[in-house]
Amino acid sequence: MKIPESELIINSDGSVFHLHIKPEELSDTIVMFGDPGRVKMFIPLFEKIDAQGQSREFAFATGWYHGKRITALSHGIGPDNIDIVATELDALANVDFRTREIKPEHKRLTIVRVGTCGAIQPEIPLGSFILSHISVGCDGVMNWYGGRDTYALADFEAAFKKAVHWNKHLPDPYFVRNSERLIKLFEPVTVKGMTVSAVGFYGPQGRVVRQDLAMPNMIDDFEKFEFDGYKITNFEMESSALAGMAARLGHDAITVCCAIAHRYLKDANTDYKPRVEELVKLVMDKLTE
């Protein structure tokens, strides 16, 4: 089936609409960040660069690290951006841009998102590297796609909604298990995480500045929630959409974050960049073992 031009926009130079990446410029292994500045930080690590560019918040560079071809890509802030990025990455890998048809052989991408987060559990210290074994979508992105219940963890969802007194006006949360292969790869050097992805930074993560909250006890309820040996460990804004899109499209994806704020202890570290650089190097080394 030919994909119409309105559904998948390809730029005149042969690159995909938002990311401005051409199929031959994308590696099968992708390391993603929210901040375009982190891609610039990444570039000196490459031994050789094949391609690079930027459009809006989407910066990329594809090069070689320890003999492995890797794409570094920034995705901007929020799960809505992940909907764009994951769809376009999959199209670059699995759609023939010349014929606009799905390729007969599926290509499985490896996607690691490196981010920052706020820890929830009191025993997790600032600076910890938290690996999202399970991602919790409070954003609603995957509810727009068919087959959502085939990969979502229904028992987790039911227990969570009951335990935290889920507000009826909010989208149904979804729980998605991240790539088992990548969990095994990063598990020895990280904290086991069940990560909540919020649709915003303030109210959706339980922050109060000048507005009250629809779920005023959210942080306490999230901290106390436990199911099947998992506790909610951290807040961020992208892992659930990435895990859901990867599960739906047949890719290996995971999120690993450096805890730069502590929501339970109400503490934060603004001088976190050296620790994030450490995490980036760790991810790169594990991917090229």
Tab-separated table of N, CA, C and O in Angstrom, residues 1 14 55 58 63 65 79 94 114 128 138 140 159 161 172 181 188 204 214 239-240 251 254 270-271:
chain	number	residue	atom	x	y	z
A	1	MET	N	0.833	-1.187	0.000
A	1	MET	CA	0.000	0.000	0.000
A	1	MET	C	0.875	1.247	0.000
A	1	MET	O	1.818	1.351	0.787
A	14	GLY	N	14.611	14.794	0.266
A	14	GLY	CA	14.554	13.362	0.571
A	14	GLY	C	14.603	13.038	2.049
A	14	GLY	O	14.683	11.864	2.423
A	55	SER	N	16.831	20.878	12.751
A	55	SER	CA	15.604	21.565	12.375
A	55	SER	C	14.785	21.737	13.642
A	55	SER	O	14.448	20.754	14.307
A	58	PHE	N	15.039	19.504	16.835
A	58	PHE	CA	15.544	18.188	16.434
A	58	PHE	C	16.933	18.315	15.810
A	58	PHE	O	17.082	18.595	14.622
A	63	GLY	N	27.597	9.133	13.602
A	63	GLY	CA	29.037	8.912	13.496
A	63	GLY	C	29.438	7.578	14.087
A	63	GLY	O	28.597	6.707	14.339
A	65	TYR	N	31.606	5.328	17.003
A	65	TYR	CA	32.149	5.283	18.359
A	65	TYR	C	32.607	3.852	18.630
A	65	TYR	O	31.797	2.916	18.572
A	79	PRO	N	5.814	14.066	25.611
A	79	PRO	CA	5.409	12.854	24.905
A	79	PRO	C	4.853	13.108	23.518
A	79	PRO	O	4.927	12.237	22.654
A	94	ASN	N	11.772	1.737	7.896
A	94	ASN	CA	10.871	0.704	7.372
A	94	ASN	C	9.948	1.123	6.244
A	94	ASN	O	9.087	0.346	5.826
A	114	VAL	N	18.397	9.109	26.944
A	114	VAL	CA	19.149	9.536	28.124
A	114	VAL	C	18.553	10.865	28.580
A	114	VAL	O	18.528	11.837	27.822
A	128	SER	N	21.496	9.494	41.041
A	128	SER	CA	21.317	8.084	40.666
A	128	SER	C	20.931	7.960	39.200
A	128	SER	O	20.246	8.820	38.635
A	138	CYS	N	1.046	8.794	31.788
A	138	CYS	CA	-0.052	9.659	32.244
A	138	CYS	C	-0.362	10.706	31.176
A	138	CYS	O	-1.034	11.686	31.444
A	140	GLY	N	-1.479	9.926	27.764
A	140	GLY	CA	-2.565	9.582	26.845
A	140	GLY	C	-2.161	9.318	25.407
A	140	GLY	O	-3.015	8.948	24.588
A	159	ALA	N	-4.701	-1.583	39.236
A	159	ALA	CA	-4.254	-1.394	40.618
A	159	ALA	C	-3.845	0.060	40.868
A	159	ALA	O	-4.143	0.631	41.928
A	161	LYS	N	-4.848	2.890	39.218
A	161	LYS	CA	-5.992	3.814	39.207
A	161	LYS	C	-6.744	3.780	40.531
A	161	LYS	O	-7.194	4.804	41.035
A	172	ASP	N	-6.771	7.720	30.537
A	172	ASP	CA	-6.380	6.469	31.193
A	172	ASP	C	-4.865	6.296	31.149
A	172	ASP	O	-4.247	6.444	30.086
A	181	ARG	N	15.946	-6.893	26.376
A	181	ARG	CA	17.361	-6.968	25.982
A	181	ARG	C	18.142	-5.782	26.552
A	181	ARG	O	19.259	-5.935	27.081
A	188	PRO	N	22.893	-3.888	35.451
A	188	PRO	CA	23.934	-3.971	36.483
A	188	PRO	C	24.447	-2.616	36.978
A	188	PRO	O	25.065	-2.554	38.046
A	204	PRO	N	1.116	18.547	36.087
A	204	PRO	CA	1.098	17.110	35.803
A	204	PRO	C	2.153	16.301	36.554
A	204	PRO	O	2.084	15.078	36.585
A	214	ALA	N	-5.576	18.931	40.668
A	214	ALA	CA	-6.739	18.038	40.609
A	214	ALA	C	-6.530	16.826	41.501
A	214	ALA	O	-7.495	16.248	42.010
A	239	SER	N	9.345	8.774	28.567
A	239	SER	CA	9.642	7.343	28.467
A	239	SER	C	8.436	6.494	28.084
A	239	SER	O	8.573	5.489	27.391
A	240	SER	N	7.240	6.857	28.527
A	240	SER	CA	6.061	6.021	28.244
A	240	SER	C	5.715	6.021	26.764
A	240	SER	O	5.428	4.959	26.187
A	251	HIS	N	10.436	-2.205	17.931
A	251	HIS	CA	11.801	-1.750	18.164
A	251	HIS	C	12.190	-1.988	19.624
A	251	HIS	O	11.330	-2.170	20.484
A	254	ILE	N	14.459	1.993	25.470
A	254	ILE	CA	14.513	2.130	26.929
A	254	ILE	C	14.907	3.559	27.275
A	254	ILE	O	15.494	4.262	26.445
A	270	THR	N	21.247	21.641	40.623
A	270	THR	CA	21.290	22.338	39.333
A	270	THR	C	22.631	22.163	38.624
A	270	THR	O	22.742	22.428	37.432
A	271	ASP	N	23.650	21.696	39.348
A	271	ASP	CA	24.962	21.462	38.748
A	271	ASP	C	25.080	19.982	38.361
A	271	ASP	O	25.951	19.251	38.839
